[in-house]
Short mmCIF file of C-alpha atoms in Angstrom, two decimals:
data_model
loop_
_atom_site.label_atom_id
_atom_site.label_comp_id
_atom_site.label_asym_id
_atom_site.label_seq_id
_atom_site.Cartn_x
_atom_site.Cartn_y
_atom_site.Cartn_z
CA MET X 206 12.57 2.96 -3.86
CA SER X 207 15.10 4.59 -1.39
CA SER X 208 17.82 7.35 -1.80
CA THR X 209 20.69 7.99 -1.15
CA VAL X 210 22.26 10.11 2.15
CA GLN X 211 24.39 12.53 0.95
CA PRO X 212 26.90 13.73 3.55
CA ALA X 213 26.44 17.46 3.58
CA TYR X 214 28.44 18.82 6.48
CA PRO X 215 27.86 22.48 5.74
CA SER X 216 24.01 22.18 6.45
CA ALA X 217 23.95 18.94 8.62
CA ARG X 218 22.47 19.66 11.75
CA PRO X 219 21.42 17.45 15.06
CA SER X 220 17.99 15.80 15.73
CA PRO X 221 16.29 17.59 18.69
CA GLU X 222 17.06 14.26 20.11
CA ALA X 223 20.59 13.90 19.61
CA ALA X 224 20.96 18.08 20.21
CA ARG X 225 19.48 18.03 23.98
CA HIS X 226 22.17 15.02 24.75
CA GLU X 227 24.84 17.10 23.55
CA LEU X 228 23.83 20.09 25.18
CA LEU X 229 23.46 17.84 28.54
CA PHE X 230 26.62 16.50 28.00
CA LEU X 231 28.33 20.31 27.67
CA ASN X 232 26.35 21.51 31.16
CA CYS X 233 27.22 18.96 32.74
CA PHE X 234 31.02 19.20 31.82
CA ARG X 235 30.61 22.97 32.54
CA LEU X 236 29.31 22.04 36.15
CA ALA X 237 32.29 20.07 36.62
CA GLN X 238 34.47 22.51 35.69
CA ALA X 239 32.95 25.31 37.86
CA LEU X 240 33.17 22.49 41.12
CA VAL X 241 37.27 22.63 39.72
CA TYR X 242 37.26 26.24 39.76
CA VAL X 243 35.74 26.11 43.25
CA GLY X 244 37.92 23.39 44.75
CA LEU X 245 40.97 25.71 43.52
CA ALA X 246 39.55 28.93 44.75
CA LEU X 247 38.98 28.00 48.11
CA SER X 248 42.09 25.37 49.09
CA PRO X 249 43.26 25.23 51.90
CA ASN X 250 45.74 27.79 52.55
CA ALA X 251 48.17 25.57 54.13
CA LEU X 252 48.60 23.87 51.01
CA GLY X 253 50.31 27.17 49.51
CA TRP X 254 48.52 25.63 45.87
CA PRO X 255 47.82 26.80 43.43
CA LYS X 256 48.91 30.60 44.06
CA LEU X 257 45.84 32.75 44.46
CA ALA X 258 46.69 36.20 42.85
CA ASP X 259 44.36 37.45 44.43
CA ALA X 260 41.33 35.34 46.32
CA GLY X 261 38.44 37.35 46.51
CA LEU X 262 38.62 37.93 42.79
CA ALA X 263 39.05 34.29 42.24
CA ARG X 264 36.83 32.86 44.57
CA GLY X 265 34.36 35.42 43.44
CA VAL X 266 34.50 33.95 39.55
CA ALA X 267 33.88 29.94 41.26
CA VAL X 268 30.84 31.11 42.73
CA LEU X 269 29.28 32.40 40.08
CA PHE X 270 30.22 30.52 37.34
CA LEU X 271 29.35 27.23 39.66
CA LEU X 272 25.97 29.32 39.99
CA PHE X 273 26.11 30.00 36.03
CA ALA X 274 26.95 26.22 35.13
CA LEU X 275 23.24 24.89 37.80
CA GLY X 276 21.86 27.29 35.86
CA MET X 277 21.69 25.80 32.58
CA LEU X 278 22.37 22.49 33.68
CA SER X 279 18.56 22.95 34.97
CA LEU X 280 17.45 24.66 31.31
CA THR X 281 18.12 21.89 28.85
CA ARG X 282 15.49 21.20 28.30
CA ARG X 283 14.18 24.14 27.64
CA SER X 284 16.99 26.08 26.29
CA THR X 285 16.65 23.14 23.31
CA PRO X 286 14.82 24.79 20.91
CA TRP X 287 17.46 27.35 21.05
CA ILE X 288 20.63 25.51 20.72
CA ARG X 289 22.66 27.95 18.75
CA LEU X 290 22.21 30.62 21.04
CA THR X 291 22.43 29.26 24.08
CA VAL X 292 26.23 27.93 23.32
CA SER X 293 27.00 30.41 21.84
CA GLY X 294 26.35 32.58 24.88
CA ALA X 295 27.51 29.82 27.35
CA LEU X 296 30.98 29.59 25.01
CA VAL X 297 31.39 33.26 25.94
CA VAL X 298 31.40 32.49 29.86
CA ASP X 299 32.79 29.80 29.74
CA ILE X 300 35.67 31.51 27.98
CA ILE X 301 35.53 34.50 30.51
CA ALA X 302 35.53 32.83 33.41
CA ALA X 303 38.15 30.47 32.38
CA VAL X 304 40.85 32.95 31.27
CA LEU X 305 39.77 34.82 34.58
CA ALA X 306 40.51 31.54 36.19
CA ILE X 307 44.24 31.89 34.79
CA ALA X 308 44.80 35.04 35.55
CA THR X 309 43.84 34.17 39.14
CA MET X 310 44.75 31.50 39.65
CA HIS X 311 48.05 30.95 37.47
CA ASP X 312 49.45 28.12 38.81
CA ALA X 313 46.80 25.73 37.86
CA ARG X 314 46.82 27.83 33.60
CA ILE X 315 47.72 24.19 32.74
CA GLY X 316 44.91 22.12 33.35
CA ILE X 317 42.36 25.03 33.72
CA ALA X 318 43.20 25.56 29.47
CA MET X 319 42.81 22.86 28.65
CA MET X 320 39.43 21.83 30.02
CA LEU X 321 38.50 25.02 27.68
CA ALA X 322 39.74 22.43 25.49
CA VAL X 323 36.62 20.95 25.86
CA ASN X 324 33.93 23.13 25.45
CA LEU X 325 35.06 24.10 22.69
CA ALA X 326 34.68 20.96 21.86
CA ALA X 327 31.59 19.99 22.49
CA GLY X 328 31.10 23.17 21.07
CA ALA X 329 31.92 22.50 17.71
CA LEU X 330 29.16 19.86 17.83
CA ILE X 331 26.54 22.02 17.76
CA LEU X 332 27.53 25.49 16.32
CA PRO X 333 27.90 25.87 12.66
CA LEU X 334 32.14 25.70 11.62
CA ARG X 335 32.57 29.45 11.46
CA LEU X 336 31.19 29.83 15.08
CA SER X 337 33.48 27.19 16.37
CA CYS X 338 36.30 28.89 15.19
CA PHE X 339 35.40 31.97 15.99
CA PHE X 340 34.88 30.64 19.34
CA ALA X 341 38.42 28.98 19.44
CA ALA X 342 39.94 32.16 18.17
CA VAL X 343 38.42 34.17 20.78
CA ALA X 344 39.85 31.53 23.50
CA THR X 345 43.09 31.63 21.52
CA LEU X 346 42.89 35.82 21.86
CA GLY X 347 42.14 35.17 26.05
CA VAL X 348 45.46 33.15 26.46
CA LEU X 349 47.96 34.83 24.73
CA GLY X 350 45.96 38.20 25.96
CA HIS X 351 46.77 36.71 29.75
CA SER X 352 50.27 35.51 29.01
CA LEU X 353 51.30 39.21 27.56
CA LEU X 354 49.71 40.83 30.34
CA GLU X 355 51.26 38.71 32.69
CA GLY X 356 54.92 39.06 30.87
CA GLN X 357 54.96 42.88 31.39
CA HIS X 358 54.68 42.45 35.33
CA SER X 359 57.38 40.04 34.70
CA ASP X 360 59.82 39.09 32.40
CA VAL X 361 61.00 35.05 34.23
CA GLY X 362 59.25 32.56 31.88
CA MET X 363 57.49 34.70 28.68
CA ASP X 364 58.66 33.33 26.44
CA ARG X 365 57.83 29.67 27.44
CA GLU X 366 54.01 30.39 28.22
CA LEU X 367 53.62 32.33 25.47
CA LEU X 368 55.13 29.21 23.65
CA GLU X 369 52.07 27.29 26.15
CA SER X 370 49.06 30.05 24.54
CA SER X 371 50.51 29.72 21.46
CA LEU X 372 50.24 25.55 21.65
CA PHE X 373 46.95 25.89 23.02
CA GLY X 374 45.32 28.56 20.13
CA LEU X 375 46.52 25.75 18.10
CA ALA X 376 45.44 23.07 20.57
CA TYR X 377 42.04 25.00 19.89
CA PHE X 378 40.86 25.32 16.21
CA SER X 379 42.32 21.94 15.75
CA ILE X 380 40.30 20.87 18.15
CA THR X 381 37.38 22.62 17.11
CA VAL X 382 37.63 21.22 13.03
CA LEU X 383 37.98 18.08 14.29
CA CYS X 384 35.04 17.79 16.12
CA TYR X 385 33.43 19.49 13.70
CA VAL X 386 33.67 17.62 11.01
CA LEU X 387 33.59 13.97 13.39
CA SER X 388 30.53 15.05 14.25
CA ARG X 389 29.25 15.93 10.77
CA GLN X 390 30.38 12.85 9.67
CA ILE X 391 28.58 10.80 12.22
CA ARG X 392 25.19 12.84 11.79
CA ALA X 393 25.32 11.90 8.36
CA THR X 394 26.74 8.51 9.10
CA GLU X 395 22.97 8.57 11.54
CA ALA X 396 20.80 9.77 8.81
CA LEU X 397 22.12 7.36 6.29
CA ALA X 398 21.11 3.92 8.78
CA GLU X 399 17.66 5.87 9.66
CA GLN X 400 16.98 6.11 5.97
CA ARG X 401 18.12 2.21 5.05
CA GLY X 402 16.37 1.44 8.89
CA VAL X 403 12.68 3.15 7.43
CA ASP X 404 13.79 1.87 3.53
CA LEU X 405 13.69 -1.90 5.64
CA ALA X 406 10.73 -1.08 7.72
CA ASN X 407 9.40 -0.38 4.43
CA LEU X 408 10.42 -3.05 2.45
CA ALA X 409 9.30 -5.42 5.08
CA GLN X 410 5.62 -4.41 5.57
CA VAL X 411 5.71 -4.22 1.39
CA ASN X 412 7.12 -8.48 1.71
CA GLU X 413 5.17 -8.27 4.47
CA LEU X 414 1.98 -7.48 2.15
CA ILE X 415 2.77 -9.63 -0.72
CA ILE X 416 2.95 -13.08 1.21
CA ARG X 417 0.04 -12.41 3.25
CA ARG X 418 -2.06 -11.87 -0.30
CA MET X 419 -0.39 -13.91 -1.56
CA LYS X 420 -2.83 -16.75 -3.11
CA THR X 421 -0.66 -19.71 -1.97
CA GLY X 422 -0.72 -20.28 1.66
CA VAL X 423 2.70 -19.87 3.41
CA LEU X 424 3.58 -21.12 6.87
CA LEU X 425 6.53 -21.10 8.91
CA VAL X 426 7.44 -24.01 10.93
CA ASP X 427 10.79 -24.56 13.71
CA ASP X 428 12.40 -27.98 14.45
CA ALA X 429 9.57 -28.12 17.42
CA ASN X 430 7.06 -28.51 14.43
CA ARG X 431 5.79 -24.55 15.93
CA ILE X 432 3.87 -22.21 13.61
CA HIS X 433 5.90 -18.99 13.46
CA GLN X 434 4.12 -17.04 10.85
CA ILE X 435 1.23 -17.75 8.16
CA ASN X 436 -0.30 -16.19 5.26
CA GLU X 437 -3.84 -14.92 4.99
CA SER X 438 -4.88 -18.10 1.96
CA ALA X 439 -2.60 -20.55 4.98
CA TRP X 440 -4.97 -19.70 7.72
CA MET X 441 -8.30 -20.21 5.78
CA LEU X 442 -7.04 -23.09 4.19
CA LEU X 443 -6.23 -24.70 7.80
CA GLY X 444 -9.54 -24.51 8.27
CA ASN X 445 -9.10 -20.91 9.92
CA PRO X 446 -7.58 -22.40 13.97
CA ALA X 447 -7.79 -19.76 16.74
CA ALA X 448 -5.10 -17.22 17.07
CA ASP X 449 -3.61 -19.24 19.85
CA GLN X 450 -3.68 -22.71 18.33
CA ARG X 451 0.91 -22.85 16.30
CA ASP X 452 1.51 -26.76 17.21
CA LEU X 453 1.12 -28.03 13.86
CA GLY X 454 0.57 -31.23 14.77
CA ARG X 455 -2.82 -30.11 16.38
CA VAL X 456 -3.95 -27.65 13.88
CA ALA X 457 -3.72 -30.17 10.17
CA PRO X 458 -1.93 -33.31 11.81
CA GLU X 459 -1.78 -34.60 8.02
CA LEU X 460 0.65 -31.79 7.00
CA SER X 461 2.59 -32.33 10.22
CA ARG X 462 2.76 -36.09 8.78
CA ARG X 463 3.96 -34.76 5.77
CA LEU X 464 6.53 -32.44 6.72
CA TYR X 465 8.13 -35.43 9.30
CA HIS X 466 8.05 -37.81 6.46
CA TRP X 467 9.92 -35.11 3.71
CA MET X 468 12.92 -34.20 6.43
CA THR X 469 13.00 -37.90 7.26
CA SER X 470 13.34 -39.62 3.71
CA GLY X 471 13.90 -36.32 1.60
CA LYS X 472 10.63 -37.31 -0.34
CA LEU X 473 7.55 -35.68 -0.92
CA ASP X 474 4.04 -36.43 -0.92
CA GLU X 475 2.25 -35.23 -4.68
CA SER X 476 -1.13 -36.19 -3.78
CA ALA X 477 -3.93 -33.49 -3.13
CA THR X 478 -4.93 -33.47 0.42
CA GLN X 479 -7.69 -31.92 2.47
CA LEU X 480 -6.79 -30.18 5.69
CA ALA X 481 -10.01 -29.45 7.39
CA ASP X 482 -13.48 -29.89 7.11
CA GLY X 483 -14.86 -27.61 4.20
CA VAL X 484 -11.95 -26.03 2.32
CA PRO X 485 -9.80 -26.68 -1.18
CA GLU X 486 -7.44 -29.33 -1.56
CA VAL X 487 -4.06 -28.43 -1.45
CA VAL X 488 -0.40 -29.54 -2.10
CA PRO X 489 1.62 -28.67 0.14
CA ARG X 490 5.85 -27.76 -0.67
CA PHE X 491 8.32 -28.35 1.45
CA SER X 492 11.48 -25.67 1.50
CA ARG X 493 14.68 -25.15 4.25
CA LEU X 494 15.30 -21.55 4.89
CA ALA X 495 19.14 -22.84 4.61
CA PRO X 496 20.88 -26.13 3.17
CA ASN X 497 21.59 -28.46 6.34
CA ASP X 498 19.34 -26.62 8.08
CA ASP X 499 16.00 -28.01 9.66
CA SER X 500 15.39 -25.69 12.44
CA HIS X 501 12.83 -23.52 10.15
CA VAL X 502 10.80 -24.72 7.04
CA LEU X 503 8.86 -22.77 4.39
CA ILE X 504 5.25 -24.20 4.26
CA PHE X 505 3.54 -23.43 0.28
CA LEU X 506 0.02 -24.72 0.12
CA ASP X 507 -0.62 -24.87 -3.17
CA ASP X 508 -4.66 -24.71 -3.71
CA THR X 509 -5.79 -27.58 -6.47
CA SER X 510 -8.92 -25.20 -7.50
CA LEU X 511 -6.87 -22.34 -8.60
CA VAL X 512 -5.11 -24.29 -10.61
CA SER X 513 -8.01 -25.85 -12.16
CA ARG X 514 -9.64 -22.36 -12.38
CA ARG X 515 -6.49 -21.32 -14.00
CA ALA X 516 -6.28 -24.13 -16.72
CA GLU X 517 -9.98 -23.35 -17.27
CA GLU X 518 -8.98 -19.93 -17.84
CA LEU X 519 -6.90 -20.78 -21.14
CA THR X 520 -9.47 -23.85 -22.07
CA LEU X 521 -11.18 -20.80 -22.55
CA SER X 522 -9.01 -18.53 -23.99
CA SER X 523 -7.69 -21.17 -26.06
CA LEU X 524 -11.21 -22.15 -26.99
CA GLY X 525 -12.39 -18.82 -27.51
CA ARG X 526 -9.52 -18.23 -30.50
CA LEU X 527 -10.58 -21.42 -32.15
CA SER X 528 -14.09 -20.58 -32.36
CA ALA X 529 -13.63 -16.71 -33.20
CA SER X 530 -11.34 -18.49 -36.23
CA ILE X 531 -14.39 -21.03 -37.20
CA ALA X 532 -16.72 -18.48 -36.41
CA HIS X 533 -15.48 -15.84 -39.57
CA GLU X 534 -14.63 -19.35 -42.12
CA ILE X 535 -19.00 -19.74 -41.19
CA ARG X 536 -20.29 -16.29 -41.57
CA ASN X 537 -19.37 -16.04 -45.65
CA PRO X 538 -21.35 -19.51 -46.58
CA LEU X 539 -24.11 -18.56 -44.16
CA ALA X 540 -24.23 -15.35 -46.23
CA ALA X 541 -24.29 -17.26 -48.54
CA ILE X 542 -27.24 -19.40 -47.67
CA ARG X 543 -29.34 -16.71 -46.44
CA TYR X 544 -29.08 -14.43 -49.65
CA SER X 545 -29.91 -17.72 -51.56
CA ALA X 546 -32.88 -18.10 -48.93
CA GLN X 547 -34.32 -14.45 -49.14
CA LEU X 548 -34.24 -14.97 -53.40
CA LEU X 549 -35.86 -17.88 -52.99
CA ALA X 550 -38.52 -16.35 -51.10
CA GLU X 551 -39.18 -13.71 -52.92
CA SER X 552 -40.13 -16.35 -55.68
CA THR X 553 -44.04 -16.48 -56.58
CA HIS X 554 -44.32 -19.94 -57.58
CA MET X 555 -43.30 -21.68 -54.15
CA ASP X 556 -46.18 -23.69 -52.92
CA ALA X 557 -46.77 -23.79 -48.93
CA THR X 558 -44.65 -26.12 -47.68
CA ASP X 559 -41.27 -24.62 -49.51
CA GLN X 560 -42.26 -21.83 -48.24
CA ARG X 561 -42.69 -22.94 -44.95
CA MET X 562 -38.54 -24.90 -45.69
CA VAL X 563 -37.12 -21.44 -46.93
CA GLU X 564 -38.63 -19.49 -43.55
CA ILE X 565 -36.98 -22.50 -41.01
CA ILE X 566 -33.38 -21.80 -42.84
CA ASN X 567 -34.23 -18.58 -42.66
CA ASN X 568 -34.42 -18.35 -39.03
CA HIS X 569 -31.92 -20.53 -38.17
CA CYS X 570 -29.80 -18.55 -40.56
CA VAL X 571 -30.19 -15.68 -37.95
CA ARG X 572 -30.06 -18.35 -34.98
CA LEU X 573 -26.45 -19.32 -36.43
CA ASN X 574 -25.45 -15.61 -37.20
CA GLU X 575 -26.80 -14.58 -33.16
CA ILE X 576 -24.45 -17.30 -32.09
CA ILE X 577 -21.08 -15.76 -34.06
CA GLU X 578 -22.17 -12.50 -33.27
CA ASN X 579 -21.70 -13.60 -29.59
CA ILE X 580 -18.56 -15.53 -30.10
CA LEU X 581 -16.86 -12.91 -31.74
CA GLN X 582 -17.91 -10.49 -28.93
CA LEU X 583 -16.05 -13.10 -26.34
CA SER X 584 -12.38 -12.68 -28.65
CA ARG X 585 -13.12 -9.54 -28.91
CA ARG X 586 -13.12 -8.14 -25.88
CA GLU X 587 -12.93 -4.26 -27.27
CA ARG X 588 -11.89 -1.82 -24.42
CA SER X 589 -14.96 0.60 -22.20
CA ARG X 590 -14.85 4.17 -22.91
CA PRO X 591 -17.29 4.95 -20.35
CA GLU X 592 -18.54 8.65 -20.08
CA THR X 593 -21.06 9.87 -17.01
CA LEU X 594 -25.18 9.08 -17.81
CA ASP X 595 -28.24 9.96 -15.89
CA LEU X 596 -29.34 6.50 -16.03
CA GLY X 597 -33.08 7.60 -15.89
CA HIS X 598 -32.67 9.00 -18.52
CA TRP X 599 -30.64 6.56 -20.23
CA ALA X 600 -33.05 4.04 -19.51
CA ASN X 601 -36.15 5.87 -20.83
CA GLY X 602 -34.43 5.89 -23.97
CA PHE X 603 -33.26 2.31 -24.46
CA VAL X 604 -36.75 1.38 -23.76
CA GLU X 605 -37.95 3.85 -26.54
CA GLU X 606 -35.75 2.17 -29.03
CA TYR X 607 -36.33 -1.27 -27.67
CA ARG X 608 -39.77 -1.11 -28.63
CA GLN X 609 -39.05 0.30 -31.77
CA GLY X 610 -36.95 -2.78 -32.58
CA ASN X 611 -38.17 -5.69 -31.77
CA ASP X 612 -42.43 -6.48 -31.48
CA LEU X 613 -43.40 -6.62 -27.99
CA GLY X 614 -46.62 -8.02 -28.39
CA GLU X 615 -48.87 -8.38 -25.38
CA ASP X 616 -45.28 -8.11 -23.60
CA THR X 617 -45.07 -5.03 -21.88
CA LEU X 618 -41.38 -3.09 -21.04
CA ARG X 619 -41.50 0.05 -18.88
CA VAL X 620 -38.70 2.01 -16.68
CA ILE X 621 -39.27 3.50 -13.11
CA GLN X 622 -36.70 6.04 -11.80
CA ALA X 623 -35.89 8.24 -9.42
CA SER X 624 -37.83 11.13 -8.18
CA THR X 625 -33.81 12.70 -8.45
CA PRO X 626 -31.37 12.75 -11.25
CA VAL X 627 -29.17 8.72 -10.89
CA ALA X 628 -25.77 9.32 -12.77
CA ALA X 629 -23.48 7.37 -13.57
CA VAL X 630 -20.06 6.27 -15.16
CA ALA X 631 -20.23 3.74 -18.34
CA ASP X 632 -19.44 2.82 -21.83
CA PRO X 633 -22.83 3.68 -23.30
CA GLN X 634 -22.47 0.85 -25.67
CA GLN X 635 -21.19 -2.04 -23.49
CA LEU X 636 -24.09 -0.79 -21.52
CA GLN X 637 -26.99 -0.97 -24.36
CA GLN X 638 -25.31 -4.75 -24.92
CA VAL X 639 -25.60 -5.51 -21.60
CA VAL X 640 -29.54 -4.33 -20.37
CA TRP X 641 -30.20 -5.53 -24.01
CA ASN X 642 -29.52 -8.70 -23.20
CA LEU X 643 -30.99 -8.52 -19.60
CA VAL X 644 -34.08 -7.24 -21.03
CA GLN X 645 -33.65 -10.92 -24.13
CA ASN X 646 -33.91 -12.93 -21.26
CA ALA X 647 -36.54 -11.31 -19.67
CA LEU X 648 -39.22 -11.64 -22.15
CA ARG X 649 -38.33 -14.96 -23.43
CA TYR X 650 -38.21 -16.85 -19.75
CA GLY X 651 -39.58 -14.19 -17.13
CA ARG X 652 -42.78 -14.70 -18.26
CA MET X 653 -45.78 -17.57 -16.49
CA PRO X 654 -47.40 -20.13 -18.31
CA GLY X 655 -49.68 -18.85 -20.70
CA GLU X 656 -48.93 -15.30 -19.75
CA PRO X 657 -47.56 -12.03 -20.92
CA ALA X 658 -44.06 -11.13 -19.45
CA ARG X 659 -43.81 -8.20 -17.52
CA VAL X 660 -40.07 -6.11 -17.17
CA MET X 661 -39.34 -3.22 -15.55
CA VAL X 662 -35.54 -1.98 -16.09
CA VAL X 663 -35.95 0.32 -12.42
CA ALA X 664 -32.79 3.35 -12.21
CA ARG X 665 -32.58 3.96 -9.16
CA HIS X 666 -29.80 5.23 -5.94
CA GLY X 667 -28.96 1.95 -4.02
CA GLU X 668 -26.76 1.76 -0.40
CA HIS X 669 -24.31 4.58 -0.60
CA GLY X 670 -26.22 6.76 -3.03
CA VAL X 671 -24.44 4.14 -5.45
CA PRO X 672 -26.13 4.28 -8.70
CA VAL X 673 -28.34 0.88 -9.43
CA LEU X 674 -30.13 -0.71 -12.43
CA GLU X 675 -32.61 -3.27 -12.32
CA VAL X 676 -34.25 -5.69 -14.85
CA ILE X 677 -36.98 -7.51 -13.25
CA ASP X 678 -39.73 -9.82 -14.61
CA ARG X 679 -42.53 -11.44 -12.83
CA GLY X 680 -41.96 -15.43 -14.25
CA PRO X 681 -40.99 -18.45 -12.46
CA GLY X 682 -37.67 -16.87 -11.22
CA ILE X 683 -34.46 -18.94 -11.54
CA ALA X 684 -34.07 -22.12 -9.00
CA PRO X 685 -31.13 -22.10 -6.79
CA LYS X 686 -29.05 -24.65 -9.11
CA VAL X 687 -29.03 -23.05 -11.98
CA ALA X 688 -28.57 -19.44 -10.19
CA ALA X 689 -25.15 -20.66 -9.08
CA GLN X 690 -23.85 -21.55 -12.63
CA ILE X 691 -26.21 -19.26 -15.32
CA PHE X 692 -22.75 -16.90 -15.45
CA GLU X 693 -20.23 -19.75 -16.59
CA PRO X 694 -19.23 -19.75 -20.11
CA PHE X 695 -21.44 -22.19 -22.62
CA TYR X 696 -24.37 -23.38 -19.85
CA THR X 697 -27.18 -22.55 -20.87
CA THR X 698 -30.99 -24.39 -19.80
CA HIS X 699 -32.42 -24.16 -23.41
CA GLU X 700 -32.30 -26.29 -26.14
CA TYR X 701 -31.42 -23.28 -28.56
CA GLY X 702 -30.00 -21.19 -26.63
CA THR X 703 -24.77 -20.88 -26.57
CA GLY X 704 -24.51 -19.88 -22.69
CA LEU X 705 -22.96 -16.85 -23.56
CA GLY X 706 -24.79 -14.02 -23.23
CA LEU X 707 -25.04 -13.43 -19.41
CA TYR X 708 -21.20 -14.24 -19.49
CA LEU X 709 -20.73 -12.10 -22.02
CA ALA X 710 -22.96 -9.53 -20.00
CA ARG X 711 -21.00 -9.32 -16.30
CA GLN X 712 -17.69 -9.53 -18.88
CA MET X 713 -18.46 -6.20 -20.04
CA SER X 714 -20.12 -4.90 -16.57
CA GLU X 715 -16.19 -5.95 -14.55
CA ALA X 716 -14.74 -4.02 -17.93
CA ASN X 717 -16.89 -1.02 -16.57
CA GLN X 718 -15.47 -1.09 -12.85
CA ALA X 719 -19.64 -2.79 -12.73
CA SER X 720 -20.75 -5.92 -10.69
CA LEU X 721 -24.03 -7.86 -12.40
CA GLU X 722 -25.31 -10.05 -10.02
CA TYR X 723 -29.10 -12.01 -10.02
CA VAL X 724 -31.46 -11.38 -7.35
CA ARG X 725 -34.11 -13.25 -6.65
CA VAL X 726 -37.59 -11.79 -6.13
CA ALA X 727 -40.43 -12.32 -3.38
CA GLY X 728 -43.10 -13.35 -4.45
CA GLY X 729 -41.96 -14.98 -8.01
CA GLY X 730 -39.52 -13.23 -10.34
CA SER X 731 -35.87 -12.40 -11.11
CA CYS X 732 -34.03 -9.54 -10.29
CA PHE X 733 -30.48 -9.15 -12.40
CA ARG X 734 -28.78 -6.69 -10.80
CA LEU X 735 -26.41 -4.53 -12.25
CA VAL X 736 -24.19 -1.37 -9.73
CA LEU X 737 -22.25 0.52 -11.81
CA THR X 738 -19.16 3.17 -10.64
CA PRO X 739 -20.64 6.77 -9.72
CA PRO X 740 -19.10 10.16 -10.62
CA ALA X 741 -16.21 11.62 -8.80
CA ARG X 742 -17.72 14.18 -6.77
CA GLY X 743 -16.67 17.94 -5.68
CA PRO X 744 -16.23 19.09 -1.78
CA ALA X 745 -19.33 20.74 -2.69
CA GLU X 746 -20.85 17.65 -3.64
CA HIS X 747 -21.33 15.43 -0.76
CA GLY X 748 -23.69 16.88 1.19
CA ASP X 749 -26.01 15.58 -2.01
CA ALA X 750 -24.47 12.52 -2.11
CA ALA X 751 -25.48 12.00 1.18
CA ARG X 752 -28.93 13.69 1.26
CA THR X 753 -30.07 11.74 -2.16
CA ALA X 754 -28.49 8.58 -0.53
CA LYS X 755 -31.52 8.87 2.47
CA LEU X 756 -33.83 8.78 -0.48
#
């Protein structure tokens, strides 16, 4: 998730903010250095120190260097984008000014040479190593050159001055290399710390998102019974309290009481309780952040409805596997019974009563076979193979195929499609099973007493242009209490129903990233609406999609 920043000294560069601070330090020091030069050059003659070899030149150099230092300080922010060029040019001026100052104020040569070392060190914080060493060499040559020139005019102390200049040169190189290496190490450490900070921030965001999205409610409560952190699930399980309500005793008195009981006695009450009206029951659990530390306690709220749902899912899964194994065992004897009944039906010596018995056997064999097919579909749950379909064209083909395979009699089944093509992504085979189940239910239950069924398959654009396929009948509709349970497995209101048809239809719809819902039709009737996934569109198609959505 995170990458380790390796120190790369030759290519390491300061951040713009760090570079600006380093340049500001160099410019401020240069100003102080110039003030020292001015003070030495303008010192009263009565002091007698330092002795000026050329007073006019010394004062001119000091004043010009002061003006240069003031200009560089004022241009610090503007010159930051070209910091290497700026520092390089400024160091050239620093070295020239220092050599001239040494030449005109010979008594202060040691102090001036030492201050120049600070300029070179500050430059090494910003410039590459080769360029920094180049300026260190120039400064060394300048100091040595002055010593040689002075030695030609006076033999007194020449060897000592050359030795001092050589030592200053060695110090310049040492300080330059040392500051360069230290600056790169510091920047590598800062980069690593910054990267670790970003990683920690990202990790904190991920942890916060995970905790916020957890189905289990999580609260952090301090020793003053005040809520510090709360995730979405806990907020809902507490009855959606206001944001400024942080006192656990007021938000959830029962939870506060159980927390106090746990902290004083160490015993946990594991009975379910309802913390607010209209919310599920929960089982609270408590945990300290650190052993023997009651300053902060984590509270976990386990929703009992989720536990029941998981148990129900496990039960359904086990029941599905058991039913599938039983269905496989039933298929062979059922096929033998049906085959025998068909052979009996071909006999010419049976009276009407026997023929009626054979017909009953055949009908029940067909019904049992349908039940077995539904149970096997529930256990198989094949993966969908989505394709891009024109829903209007597909609906016409489906209705035509259904009419050929089923005798509708006086019932009507027709297609209503939008004037523009309705494209959707779905598995044609699974969509066929879903719509066939919905149409079968509509023809069976969606009719008024004594009247033929009128069923419509509608392919249209929904809100925001999403593809919608609806199966609508003009029957009596479904009562609200029944409508809330029709998609549950094994729920049926028909004496011969299995209760798996709509459940399987919704499962296959979800496998195709589609949603199936029941919508009551005004004036009587039912509508099963299937909202499908639209195909991916390119940028040039967005305008067409918007115009289609308006239709």
